[in-house]
mmCIF file of C-alpha atoms in Angstrom:
data_model
loop_
_atom_site.group_PDB
_atom_site.id
_atom_site.type_symbol
_atom_site.label_atom_id
_atom_site.label_comp_id
_atom_site.label_asym_id
_atom_site.label_seq_id
_atom_site.Cartn_x
_atom_site.Cartn_y
_atom_site.Cartn_z
ATOM 1 C CA MET I 1 18.643 -0.191 49.661
ATOM 2 C CA PRO I 2 18.654 3.104 47.153
ATOM 3 C CA GLN I 3 15.133 4.141 46.363
ATOM 4 C CA ALA I 4 15.383 5.360 43.053
ATOM 5 C CA PRO I 5 14.400 3.042 41.285
ATOM 6 C CA ARG I 6 11.398 2.435 43.193
ATOM 7 C CA ASN I 7 10.431 6.324 42.900
ATOM 8 C CA ARG I 8 10.764 6.022 39.283
ATOM 9 C CA ARG I 9 8.388 3.387 39.017
ATOM 10 C CA LEU I 10 6.044 5.175 41.422
ATOM 11 C CA ALA I 11 5.943 8.578 38.744
ATOM 12 C CA GLY I 12 5.403 6.164 36.158
ATOM 13 C CA ALA I 13 2.388 4.912 37.582
ATOM 14 C CA LEU I 14 1.444 7.898 38.560
ATOM 15 C CA ILE I 15 1.431 9.033 34.832
ATOM 16 C CA VAL I 16 -0.012 6.134 33.454
ATOM 17 C CA THR I 17 -3.280 6.633 35.933
ATOM 18 C CA ALA I 18 -3.142 10.059 35.433
ATOM 19 C CA LEU I 19 -3.467 9.439 31.453
ATOM 20 C CA LEU I 20 -5.870 6.794 31.997
ATOM 21 C CA LEU I 21 -8.370 9.509 34.400
ATOM 22 C CA ALA I 22 -8.184 11.907 31.463
ATOM 23 C CA GLY I 23 -9.242 9.358 28.989
ATOM 24 C CA CYS I 24 -6.104 8.748 26.869
ATOM 25 C CA GLN I 25 -4.714 5.385 27.074
ATOM 26 C CA PRO I 26 -1.361 4.921 26.452
ATOM 27 C CA GLU I 27 -0.864 3.508 22.872
ATOM 28 C CA PRO I 28 -0.057 -0.267 23.290
ATOM 29 C CA GLN I 29 2.616 -1.666 22.095
ATOM 30 C CA ARG I 30 1.034 -3.830 19.527
ATOM 31 C CA GLN I 31 -2.757 -4.300 19.255
ATOM 32 C CA THR I 32 -5.168 -6.533 17.191
ATOM 33 C CA LEU I 33 -7.168 -4.115 14.857
ATOM 34 C CA GLU I 34 -10.331 -5.789 14.665
ATOM 35 C CA PRO I 35 -11.528 -9.456 14.841
ATOM 36 C CA GLY I 36 -11.993 -10.611 11.168
ATOM 37 C CA SER I 37 -9.252 -8.348 9.701
ATOM 38 C CA ALA I 38 -6.528 -8.945 7.542
ATOM 39 C CA TRP I 39 -4.102 -7.765 5.131
ATOM 40 C CA PRO I 40 -3.288 -4.075 6.420
ATOM 41 C CA ARG I 41 -2.154 -1.383 5.056
ATOM 42 C CA LEU I 42 0.015 1.427 6.400
ATOM 43 C CA ALA I 43 0.409 5.037 4.785
ATOM 44 C CA PRO I 44 1.431 8.687 6.049
ATOM 45 C CA THR I 45 -0.975 11.760 6.385
ATOM 46 C CA SER I 46 0.073 15.246 5.380
ATOM 47 C CA ASP I 47 -0.016 16.115 9.015
ATOM 48 C CA GLY I 48 2.518 13.764 10.034
ATOM 49 C CA GLY I 49 -0.169 11.046 11.203
ATOM 50 C CA ALA I 50 -0.894 7.724 9.713
ATOM 51 C CA ILE I 51 -3.884 5.338 8.738
ATOM 52 C CA VAL I 52 -3.871 1.817 8.635
ATOM 53 C CA SER I 53 -6.324 0.570 5.993
ATOM 54 C CA TYR I 54 -7.661 -3.308 6.208
ATOM 55 C CA LEU I 55 -9.897 -5.593 5.280
ATOM 56 C CA LEU I 56 -13.236 -6.737 7.187
ATOM 57 C CA ARG I 57 -14.529 -10.003 6.757
ATOM 58 C CA LEU I 58 -18.063 -9.546 7.669
ATOM 59 C CA PRO I 59 -20.951 -12.205 9.533
ATOM 60 C CA THR I 60 -22.826 -12.518 6.081
ATOM 61 C CA GLY I 61 -19.667 -13.276 4.255
ATOM 62 C CA ALA I 62 -19.248 -9.764 2.737
ATOM 63 C CA SER I 63 -15.890 -8.014 2.811
ATOM 64 C CA GLY I 64 -15.608 -4.556 3.822
ATOM 65 C CA LEU I 65 -12.660 -2.217 3.606
ATOM 66 C CA ARG I 66 -12.060 0.378 6.703
ATOM 67 C CA PHE I 67 -9.362 2.557 8.285
ATOM 68 C CA ARG I 68 -8.283 3.820 11.405
ATOM 69 C CA THR I 69 -6.369 7.270 12.085
ATOM 70 C CA LEU I 70 -3.304 7.655 14.480
ATOM 71 C CA ARG I 71 -3.691 10.577 16.071
ATOM 72 C CA ASP I 72 -1.900 11.954 19.427
ATOM 73 C CA GLY I 73 -0.290 8.336 19.778
ATOM 74 C CA ALA I 74 -3.880 6.606 19.640
ATOM 75 C CA TRP I 75 -5.688 4.311 17.365
ATOM 76 C CA ARG I 76 -8.921 5.898 16.556
ATOM 77 C CA ASP I 77 -12.373 3.912 16.143
ATOM 78 C CA PRO I 78 -12.590 2.017 12.518
ATOM 79 C CA VAL I 79 -14.307 4.103 9.700
ATOM 80 C CA SER I 80 -15.853 1.860 7.237
ATOM 81 C CA ILE I 81 -15.619 2.459 3.389
ATOM 82 C CA ALA I 82 -17.999 -0.086 1.075
ATOM 83 C CA SER I 83 -18.268 -3.983 1.326
ATOM 84 C CA ASN I 84 -19.879 -6.250 -0.922
ATOM 85 C CA ASP I 85 -19.898 -9.754 -1.455
ATOM 86 C CA GLY I 86 -18.341 -10.031 -4.838
ATOM 87 C CA TRP I 87 -14.689 -8.730 -3.645
ATOM 88 C CA LEU I 88 -11.045 -10.429 -3.892
ATOM 89 C CA ASP I 89 -9.907 -11.641 -0.546
ATOM 90 C CA ASN I 90 -6.444 -12.128 -1.644
ATOM 91 C CA TRP I 91 -3.424 -11.920 1.022
ATOM 92 C CA ALA I 92 -1.172 -10.589 -1.327
ATOM 93 C CA ASP I 93 -3.364 -7.855 -3.424
ATOM 94 C CA SER I 94 -4.971 -6.334 -0.706
ATOM 95 C CA PRO I 95 -7.269 -3.312 -0.570
ATOM 96 C CA ARG I 96 -6.006 -0.376 0.879
ATOM 97 C CA VAL I 97 -6.719 3.939 1.436
ATOM 98 C CA THR I 98 -4.009 6.393 0.682
ATOM 99 C CA PRO I 99 -3.895 9.925 1.535
ATOM 100 C CA LEU I 100 -2.849 11.538 -1.475
ATOM 101 C CA ASP I 101 -2.946 15.517 0.050
ATOM 102 C CA ALA I 102 -4.370 16.870 3.210
ATOM 103 C CA THR I 103 -8.036 16.597 1.935
ATOM 104 C CA ARG I 104 -8.056 14.208 -1.350
ATOM 105 C CA TRP I 105 -7.520 10.180 -0.298
ATOM 106 C CA VAL I 106 -8.067 7.199 -2.472
ATOM 107 C CA ALA I 107 -9.713 3.717 -1.502
ATOM 108 C CA ALA I 108 -8.713 0.515 -3.799
ATOM 109 C CA TRP I 109 -10.542 -2.306 -3.403
ATOM 110 C CA PHE I 110 -11.085 -5.331 -5.953
ATOM 111 C CA VAL I 111 -14.135 -6.804 -7.345
ATOM 112 C CA PHE I 112 -14.291 -10.189 -9.234
ATOM 113 C CA THR I 113 -15.489 -10.012 -12.907
ATOM 114 C CA ASP I 114 -15.392 -14.032 -13.411
ATOM 115 C CA ARG I 115 -14.448 -16.121 -10.530
ATOM 116 C CA SER I 116 -13.768 -19.133 -12.547
ATOM 117 C CA ALA I 117 -11.087 -17.246 -14.746
ATOM 118 C CA PHE I 118 -10.280 -15.687 -11.325
ATOM 119 C CA ALA I 119 -10.872 -12.340 -13.265
ATOM 120 C CA TYR I 120 -11.560 -9.134 -11.340
ATOM 121 C CA ASP I 121 -11.092 -5.212 -11.664
ATOM 122 C CA ILE I 122 -9.750 -2.221 -9.491
ATOM 123 C CA ARG I 123 -12.281 0.034 -7.375
ATOM 124 C CA LEU I 124 -11.040 3.668 -6.440
ATOM 125 C CA SER I 125 -13.245 5.692 -4.554
ATOM 126 C CA GLN I 126 -12.022 9.498 -3.731
ATOM 127 C CA SER I 127 -12.670 11.618 -0.695
ATOM 128 C CA LEU I 128 -11.903 15.382 -0.809
ATOM 129 C CA ASP I 129 -12.825 16.099 2.723
ATOM 130 C CA GLY I 130 -10.031 13.630 4.327
ATOM 131 C CA GLY I 131 -11.838 10.424 4.455
ATOM 132 C CA ARG I 132 -15.419 11.293 5.873
ATOM 133 C CA THR I 133 -17.104 10.563 2.467
ATOM 134 C CA TRP I 134 -16.690 9.150 -0.565
ATOM 135 C CA GLU I 135 -17.486 9.364 -4.068
ATOM 136 C CA GLN I 136 -18.872 6.869 -6.531
ATOM 137 C CA PRO I 137 -16.163 4.392 -7.146
ATOM 138 C CA PHE I 138 -14.756 3.971 -11.082
ATOM 139 C CA ALA I 139 -12.536 1.583 -12.133
ATOM 140 C CA PRO I 140 -8.799 3.400 -13.603
ATOM 141 C CA HIS I 141 -8.587 1.422 -16.442
ATOM 142 C CA HIS I 142 -10.965 1.453 -19.548
ATOM 143 C CA ASP I 143 -10.827 -1.709 -21.440
ATOM 144 C CA GLY I 144 -13.511 -3.529 -20.337
ATOM 145 C CA VAL I 145 -11.627 -6.670 -20.810
ATOM 146 C CA THR I 146 -12.294 -9.760 -18.664
ATOM 147 C CA GLY I 147 -9.436 -10.607 -16.968
ATOM 148 C CA GLU I 148 -6.945 -9.607 -14.003
ATOM 149 C CA HIS I 149 -6.543 -6.047 -13.233
ATOM 150 C CA GLY I 150 -4.653 -5.612 -9.572
ATOM 151 C CA PHE I 151 -1.492 -5.134 -7.207
ATOM 152 C CA ILE I 152 -2.317 -1.408 -7.255
ATOM 153 C CA SER I 153 0.209 1.265 -6.027
ATOM 154 C CA PHE I 154 0.438 4.674 -5.720
ATOM 155 C CA ALA I 155 2.890 7.660 -5.989
ATOM 156 C CA VAL I 156 2.066 10.160 -3.148
ATOM 157 C CA GLY I 157 3.595 13.683 -2.815
ATOM 158 C CA ALA I 158 4.183 13.880 -7.014
ATOM 159 C CA THR I 159 2.517 17.004 -8.404
ATOM 160 C CA VAL I 160 -0.263 14.964 -10.201
ATOM 161 C CA PRO I 161 -0.621 11.351 -7.472
ATOM 162 C CA LEU I 162 -0.110 8.424 -9.772
ATOM 163 C CA ALA I 163 -1.401 4.968 -10.093
ATOM 164 C CA ALA I 164 0.050 1.684 -11.211
ATOM 165 C CA TRP I 165 -1.010 -1.610 -11.829
ATOM 166 C CA LEU I 166 -0.778 -4.686 -13.540
ATOM 167 C CA ASP I 167 -3.400 -5.173 -16.160
ATOM 168 C CA GLY I 168 -4.573 -8.400 -18.262
ATOM 169 C CA ARG I 169 -6.237 -6.750 -21.022
ATOM 170 C CA GLY I 170 -3.644 -8.427 -23.304
ATOM 171 C CA GLY I 171 -5.988 -11.697 -22.997
ATOM 172 C CA HIS I 172 -4.981 -15.262 -24.055
ATOM 173 C CA HIS I 173 -5.652 -14.687 -27.208
ATOM 174 C CA ALA I 174 -3.406 -12.272 -27.522
ATOM 175 C CA ALA I 175 -0.901 -14.746 -25.588
ATOM 176 C CA ALA I 176 -1.122 -17.613 -28.001
ATOM 177 C CA GLU I 177 -1.239 -15.159 -30.881
ATOM 178 C CA SER I 178 2.170 -14.433 -30.167
ATOM 179 C CA GLY I 179 3.097 -17.824 -28.659
ATOM 180 C CA ARG I 180 4.875 -16.308 -25.698
ATOM 181 C CA GLY I 181 2.390 -17.119 -22.980
ATOM 182 C CA SER I 182 0.645 -15.065 -20.611
ATOM 183 C CA ALA I 183 0.497 -11.131 -21.801
ATOM 184 C CA MET I 184 0.054 -9.370 -18.448
ATOM 185 C CA GLN I 185 1.025 -5.515 -18.724
ATOM 186 C CA LEU I 186 1.796 -3.021 -16.592
ATOM 187 C CA ARG I 187 0.527 0.192 -16.931
ATOM 188 C CA GLY I 188 -0.305 3.294 -14.970
ATOM 189 C CA ARG I 189 -2.182 6.840 -14.979
ATOM 190 C CA ARG I 190 -2.067 10.286 -13.524
ATOM 191 C CA LEU I 191 -4.690 10.837 -10.750
ATOM 192 C CA ASP I 192 -5.706 14.361 -11.103
ATOM 193 C CA ARG I 193 -8.840 15.567 -9.395
ATOM 194 C CA ASP I 194 -11.158 15.311 -12.552
ATOM 195 C CA LEU I 195 -9.881 11.578 -13.206
ATOM 196 C CA ASN I 196 -9.853 11.768 -16.314
ATOM 197 C CA ALA I 197 -6.089 11.542 -17.498
ATOM 198 C CA PRO I 198 -5.695 8.087 -20.139
ATOM 199 C CA ALA I 199 -3.871 5.116 -18.859
ATOM 200 C CA GLN I 200 -0.657 4.535 -20.459
ATOM 201 C CA LEU I 201 1.599 1.398 -21.009
ATOM 202 C CA ILE I 202 4.394 1.128 -19.147
ATOM 203 C CA ASP I 203 5.738 -2.741 -19.796
ATOM 204 C CA GLU I 204 3.808 -4.739 -22.451
ATOM 205 C CA ARG I 205 5.360 -8.028 -20.415
ATOM 206 C CA VAL I 206 5.588 -8.476 -16.579
ATOM 207 C CA CYS I 207 4.891 -11.164 -13.995
ATOM 208 C CA ASP I 208 1.473 -11.626 -13.502
ATOM 209 C CA CYS I 209 1.094 -11.165 -9.766
ATOM 210 C CA CYS I 210 4.192 -9.808 -8.156
ATOM 211 C CA PRO I 211 2.915 -6.712 -6.346
ATOM 212 C CA THR I 212 4.166 -3.183 -8.127
ATOM 213 C CA ALA I 213 5.463 -0.252 -6.115
ATOM 214 C CA THR I 214 5.628 3.721 -6.780
ATOM 215 C CA ALA I 215 6.998 6.366 -4.991
ATOM 216 C CA ALA I 216 6.926 10.346 -5.836
ATOM 217 C CA THR I 217 10.394 12.162 -6.859
ATOM 218 C CA PRO I 218 10.959 15.622 -7.589
ATOM 219 C CA ALA I 219 10.998 14.941 -11.104
ATOM 220 C CA GLY I 220 8.166 12.878 -11.117
ATOM 221 C CA ALA I 221 7.691 9.511 -9.729
ATOM 222 C CA ILE I 222 9.401 6.018 -10.232
ATOM 223 C CA VAL I 223 7.659 2.849 -10.437
ATOM 224 C CA VAL I 224 9.343 -0.568 -9.805
ATOM 225 C CA TYR I 225 7.923 -4.083 -10.648
ATOM 226 C CA ARG I 226 8.876 -7.697 -11.631
ATOM 227 C CA ASP I 227 9.577 -8.306 -15.523
ATOM 228 C CA ARG I 228 9.505 -11.043 -17.258
ATOM 229 C CA ASP I 229 11.502 -12.039 -20.871
ATOM 230 C CA ASP I 230 10.716 -14.196 -23.341
ATOM 231 C CA ASP I 231 13.504 -16.298 -21.007
ATOM 232 C CA GLU I 232 11.330 -16.576 -18.153
ATOM 233 C CA VAL I 233 14.018 -14.218 -16.529
ATOM 234 C CA ARG I 234 11.841 -11.909 -13.919
ATOM 235 C CA ASP I 235 14.224 -9.514 -12.694
ATOM 236 C CA ILE I 236 13.061 -6.234 -10.916
ATOM 237 C CA TYR I 237 12.618 -3.331 -13.373
ATOM 238 C CA TYR I 238 11.562 0.481 -12.976
ATOM 239 C CA SER I 239 10.071 3.082 -15.182
ATOM 240 C CA ARG I 240 10.727 7.069 -14.308
ATOM 241 C CA PHE I 241 7.142 9.311 -15.075
ATOM 242 C CA SER I 242 8.330 12.814 -16.176
ATOM 243 C CA ASN I 243 6.390 15.392 -15.024
ATOM 244 C CA ALA I 244 7.840 17.049 -17.649
ATOM 245 C CA ASP I 245 6.822 15.279 -20.721
ATOM 246 C CA GLN I 246 3.797 13.483 -18.712
ATOM 247 C CA ARG I 247 5.255 10.443 -19.958
ATOM 248 C CA PHE I 248 6.675 6.977 -18.353
ATOM 249 C CA SER I 249 10.171 6.320 -19.481
ATOM 250 C CA ALA I 250 11.144 2.554 -21.014
ATOM 251 C CA PRO I 251 11.789 0.001 -18.527
ATOM 252 C CA ARG I 252 15.264 -0.711 -17.182
ATOM 253 C CA PRO I 253 16.545 -2.614 -14.821
ATOM 254 C CA VAL I 254 17.248 -1.933 -10.982
ATOM 255 C CA ALA I 255 19.992 -4.819 -11.107
ATOM 256 C CA ARG I 256 20.630 -8.416 -13.001
ATOM 257 C CA ASP I 257 20.170 -11.061 -11.041
ATOM 258 C CA GLY I 258 19.221 -13.668 -13.307
ATOM 259 C CA TRP I 259 16.604 -15.132 -11.426
ATOM 260 C CA ARG I 260 14.760 -17.490 -14.238
ATOM 261 C CA ILE I 261 11.808 -19.235 -12.877
ATOM 262 C CA GLY I 262 8.771 -20.449 -14.839
ATOM 263 C CA GLY I 263 5.966 -18.947 -12.526
ATOM 264 C CA CYS I 264 5.304 -16.138 -10.406
ATOM 265 C CA PRO I 265 6.908 -16.098 -6.899
ATOM 266 C CA VAL I 266 4.050 -13.785 -6.011
ATOM 267 C CA ASN I 267 6.896 -11.668 -4.258
ATOM 268 C CA GLY I 268 7.347 -7.922 -5.683
ATOM 269 C CA PRO I 269 9.927 -5.003 -4.600
ATOM 270 C CA ALA I 270 9.774 -1.799 -2.338
ATOM 271 C CA VAL I 271 10.741 1.499 -3.313
ATOM 272 C CA ALA I 272 11.108 4.817 -1.077
ATOM 273 C CA ALA I 273 12.502 8.091 -1.919
ATOM 274 C CA ASN I 274 14.167 10.523 0.053
ATOM 275 C CA GLY I 275 14.510 13.524 -2.164
ATOM 276 C CA ALA I 276 16.426 12.418 -5.330
ATOM 277 C CA GLU I 277 17.194 9.347 -3.569
ATOM 278 C CA ILE I 278 15.954 6.416 -4.092
ATOM 279 C CA ALA I 279 16.014 2.818 -2.374
ATOM 280 C CA VAL I 280 15.019 -0.211 -3.604
ATOM 281 C CA ALA I 281 14.452 -3.607 -1.878
ATOM 282 C CA TRP I 282 13.414 -6.900 -3.359
ATOM 283 C CA PHE I 283 13.808 -10.668 -3.013
ATOM 284 C CA THR I 284 15.424 -12.783 -5.524
ATOM 285 C CA GLY I 285 15.611 -16.379 -5.969
ATOM 286 C CA HIS I 286 19.216 -16.515 -7.274
ATOM 287 C CA PRO I 287 21.453 -18.231 -7.444
ATOM 288 C CA THR I 288 19.561 -18.747 -3.801
ATOM 289 C CA PRO I 289 16.979 -17.255 -2.026
ATOM 290 C CA ARG I 290 17.715 -13.760 -0.940
ATOM 291 C CA VAL I 291 16.717 -9.971 -0.609
ATOM 292 C CA ARG I 292 18.562 -7.318 -2.088
ATOM 293 C CA ALA I 293 18.508 -3.478 -2.228
ATOM 294 C CA ALA I 294 19.776 -0.676 -4.309
ATOM 295 C CA PHE I 295 20.257 2.907 -4.338
ATOM 296 C CA SER I 296 20.072 6.148 -6.877
ATOM 297 C CA SER I 297 21.462 9.193 -6.045
ATOM 298 C CA ASP I 298 20.300 10.454 -9.139
ATOM 299 C CA GLY I 299 15.973 10.109 -8.960
ATOM 300 C CA GLY I 300 16.747 6.764 -10.484
ATOM 301 C CA GLU I 301 18.787 8.078 -13.454
ATOM 302 C CA ARG I 302 21.153 5.143 -12.775
ATOM 303 C CA PHE I 303 21.467 2.662 -9.523
ATOM 304 C CA ALA I 304 24.451 1.443 -8.107
ATOM 305 C CA PRO I 305 25.443 -1.953 -7.833
ATOM 306 C CA ALA I 306 23.000 -4.204 -5.169
ATOM 307 C CA LEU I 307 24.033 -5.242 -2.183
ATOM 308 C CA THR I 308 22.613 -8.679 -0.034
ATOM 309 C CA LEU I 309 20.750 -8.464 2.754
ATOM 310 C CA ALA I 310 19.593 -11.872 3.808
ATOM 311 C CA GLY I 311 20.319 -15.076 2.166
ATOM 312 C CA THR I 312 24.692 -15.416 2.560
ATOM 313 C CA GLU I 313 26.255 -17.566 5.029
ATOM 314 C CA ALA I 314 26.623 -15.099 7.800
ATOM 315 C CA THR I 315 22.694 -14.092 7.465
ATOM 316 C CA PRO I 316 19.009 -16.015 7.916
ATOM 317 C CA ARG I 317 19.304 -18.239 5.205
ATOM 318 C CA ASP I 318 15.257 -19.284 4.995
ATOM 319 C CA VAL I 319 14.361 -16.123 3.194
ATOM 320 C CA ILE I 320 11.238 -15.732 1.926
ATOM 321 C CA GLY I 321 11.235 -11.688 1.751
ATOM 322 C CA ARG I 322 8.095 -10.129 1.306
ATOM 323 C CA VAL I 323 9.815 -6.513 2.118
ATOM 324 C CA GLY I 324 9.095 -3.184 3.172
ATOM 325 C CA LEU I 325 11.121 -0.295 3.010
ATOM 326 C CA ALA I 326 11.167 3.068 5.017
ATOM 327 C CA TRP I 327 13.985 5.781 5.139
ATOM 328 C CA GLN I 328 14.923 7.673 8.533
ATOM 329 C CA GLY I 329 16.995 10.588 7.590
ATOM 330 C CA ALA I 330 19.980 9.429 5.773
ATOM 331 C CA ASP I 331 18.965 5.568 6.366
ATOM 332 C CA ALA I 332 17.329 3.253 4.633
ATOM 333 C CA LEU I 333 15.114 0.729 6.816
ATOM 334 C CA VAL I 334 14.316 -2.683 4.941
ATOM 335 C CA THR I 335 11.401 -5.156 6.793
ATOM 336 C CA LEU I 336 11.923 -9.145 5.154
ATOM 337 C CA ILE I 337 11.147 -12.026 6.628
ATOM 338 C CA ALA I 338 13.615 -14.746 6.656
ATOM 339 C CA ASP I 339 13.578 -18.035 9.431
ATOM 340 C CA SER I 340 10.139 -17.476 10.713
ATOM 341 C CA THR I 341 10.906 -14.289 11.545
ATOM 342 C CA LEU I 342 10.172 -10.602 10.477
ATOM 343 C CA TRP I 343 13.415 -8.794 10.444
ATOM 344 C CA LEU I 344 14.475 -5.090 10.570
ATOM 345 C CA TYR I 345 17.721 -4.184 8.604
ATOM 346 C CA ARG I 346 19.261 -0.688 8.959
ATOM 347 C CA LEU I 347 21.057 0.285 5.564
ATOM 348 C CA ILE I 348 23.459 3.271 6.332
ATOM 349 C CA PRO I 349 25.365 5.559 3.669
ATOM 350 C CA ASP I 350 29.295 4.756 3.303
ATOM 351 C CA LYS I 351 32.082 6.122 1.293
ATOM 352 C CA ASN I 352 31.333 3.391 -1.310
ATOM 353 C CA GLY I 353 27.202 3.672 -1.376
ATOM 354 C CA TYR I 354 25.611 2.186 1.497
ATOM 355 C CA ARG I 355 26.077 -1.224 3.518
ATOM 356 C CA VAL I 356 24.211 -2.922 6.293
ATOM 357 C CA GLY I 357 24.236 -1.277 9.897
ATOM 358 C CA GLY I 358 25.057 -3.576 12.678
ATOM 359 C CA GLU I 359 22.994 -6.634 13.389
ATOM 360 C CA PRO I 360 19.351 -6.937 12.086
ATOM 361 C CA ARG I 361 16.774 -6.801 14.916
ATOM 362 C CA ALA I 362 14.375 -9.550 15.000
ATOM 363 C CA LEU I 363 10.896 -8.112 15.200
ATOM 364 C CA VAL I 364 8.069 -10.577 15.797
ATOM 365 C CA LYS I 365 8.028 -14.506 15.101
ATOM 366 C CA LEU I 366 5.839 -14.795 11.599
ATOM 367 C CA ASP I 367 3.968 -17.867 9.981
ATOM 368 C CA PRO I 368 6.052 -18.557 7.111
ATOM 369 C CA ASP I 369 2.798 -19.346 5.119
ATOM 370 C CA ARG I 370 0.732 -16.823 3.004
ATOM 371 C CA SER I 371 -1.457 -16.285 5.823
ATOM 372 C CA THR I 372 0.660 -13.521 7.200
ATOM 373 C CA GLY I 373 0.348 -11.612 4.507
ATOM 374 C CA MET I 374 2.630 -8.641 3.280
ATOM 375 C CA PRO I 375 4.058 -7.043 6.166
ATOM 376 C CA SER I 376 4.027 -3.003 5.992
ATOM 377 C CA LEU I 377 6.088 -0.611 7.230
ATOM 378 C CA LEU I 378 5.851 2.685 8.071
ATOM 379 C CA MET I 379 8.449 5.565 9.641
ATOM 380 C CA ILE I 380 6.494 8.325 11.607
ATOM 381 C CA ASP I 381 8.898 10.623 13.655
ATOM 382 C CA GLY I 382 11.605 8.129 14.169
ATOM 383 C CA VAL I 383 9.268 4.976 15.367
ATOM 384 C CA ALA I 384 8.618 2.378 13.152
ATOM 385 C CA TYR I 385 4.854 0.814 12.548
ATOM 386 C CA ILE I 386 4.920 -2.712 11.290
ATOM 387 C CA ALA I 387 1.660 -4.308 10.418
ATOM 388 C CA TRP I 388 0.644 -7.816 9.241
ATOM 389 C CA THR I 389 -2.087 -10.889 9.464
ATOM 390 C CA ASP I 390 -2.100 -13.306 12.142
ATOM 391 C CA ALA I 391 -4.571 -15.956 13.060
ATOM 392 C CA GLN I 392 -6.251 -13.394 15.986
ATOM 393 C CA GLY I 393 -6.390 -10.982 12.663
ATOM 394 C CA ALA I 394 -4.063 -7.743 11.572
ATOM 395 C CA GLN I 395 -1.928 -6.684 14.380
ATOM 396 C CA ILE I 396 -0.029 -3.476 14.383
ATOM 397 C CA GLN I 397 3.111 -3.234 16.389
ATOM 398 C CA ARG I 398 4.815 0.186 17.675
ATOM 399 C CA VAL I 399 8.588 -0.456 17.613
ATOM 400 C CA ALA I 400 11.001 2.586 19.008
ATOM 401 C CA LEU I 401 14.231 2.976 16.719
#
């Protein structure tokens, strides 16, 4: 028999042994972050690494925010930021840590102000030394209203980092006077180092509990979210923040799905920027449950007609959505839940814009209920990292592409 296969196995075993003797264990393809962990969020660091942040349920009944950094192919030991027994623990609106530049990081979590009304505020804390120490937490909103403030997202890489969130300061009184139902707003602000930039109104009426998504562009930033009009149509809209005039643009639709629904689907969009190339992916229930994507080549000035990824006869049909999005070179990668599976789609450029390239890749079987949370996707040096929650806790998986 040929000896090459045995020799290769021996060489591989020697390499693994050498790594173990050197104290550097090879990175597992999949691992549980910690027992009691949930709702993981991935984010890149400016030096080409990554962090994963997550909520940790403590034995005391409190919740804490922790993170781990990816260095030299391995996840380092967990670092704690803060904890409290008054935090929101929610599958859709999860705490997170986001590096804004090499040394300035921001942590976000959510604190109940009235549990009976499900009212809570955002708390932000910034670190100026790469996550080693953290400043006193503060609220990015200054309205003092007991209402929902959450679903925050950050534009990283902009001239000045930017945050956008759902803001319940409109309250029930304003909603009753207008006769338009709930008055959830979308607001945003720059995160200058002095933290004194005012919050700005982006859209006066949006879907109540769909996550927002934000990305930096050469001209500023783009915020993508689920809108809500007077006829209960809840399509995906966007607004651009301009570095030139420091303002948000008037909201416009990414696409016209015409999805009319009488309640929040808790299913927000994803956005990623590759220079002036913008990709947006989202779930819609009209005409049937499906995931779509649209692209802009001019920083969001206009979007090309959307394409459908999943939800047709030739694709997975039981579509849940909860999309993730990342660039790999000129290709866009989209993750979505359908048929109790987390799928990875590759969208490639062609003469008409973009199209689905090849067959979607089944990554992992997932429980389609809310216990899975919102899976998170990040690309680092041609490797996809995907995080989600299961019965064992927050999971992270490395997928070579």
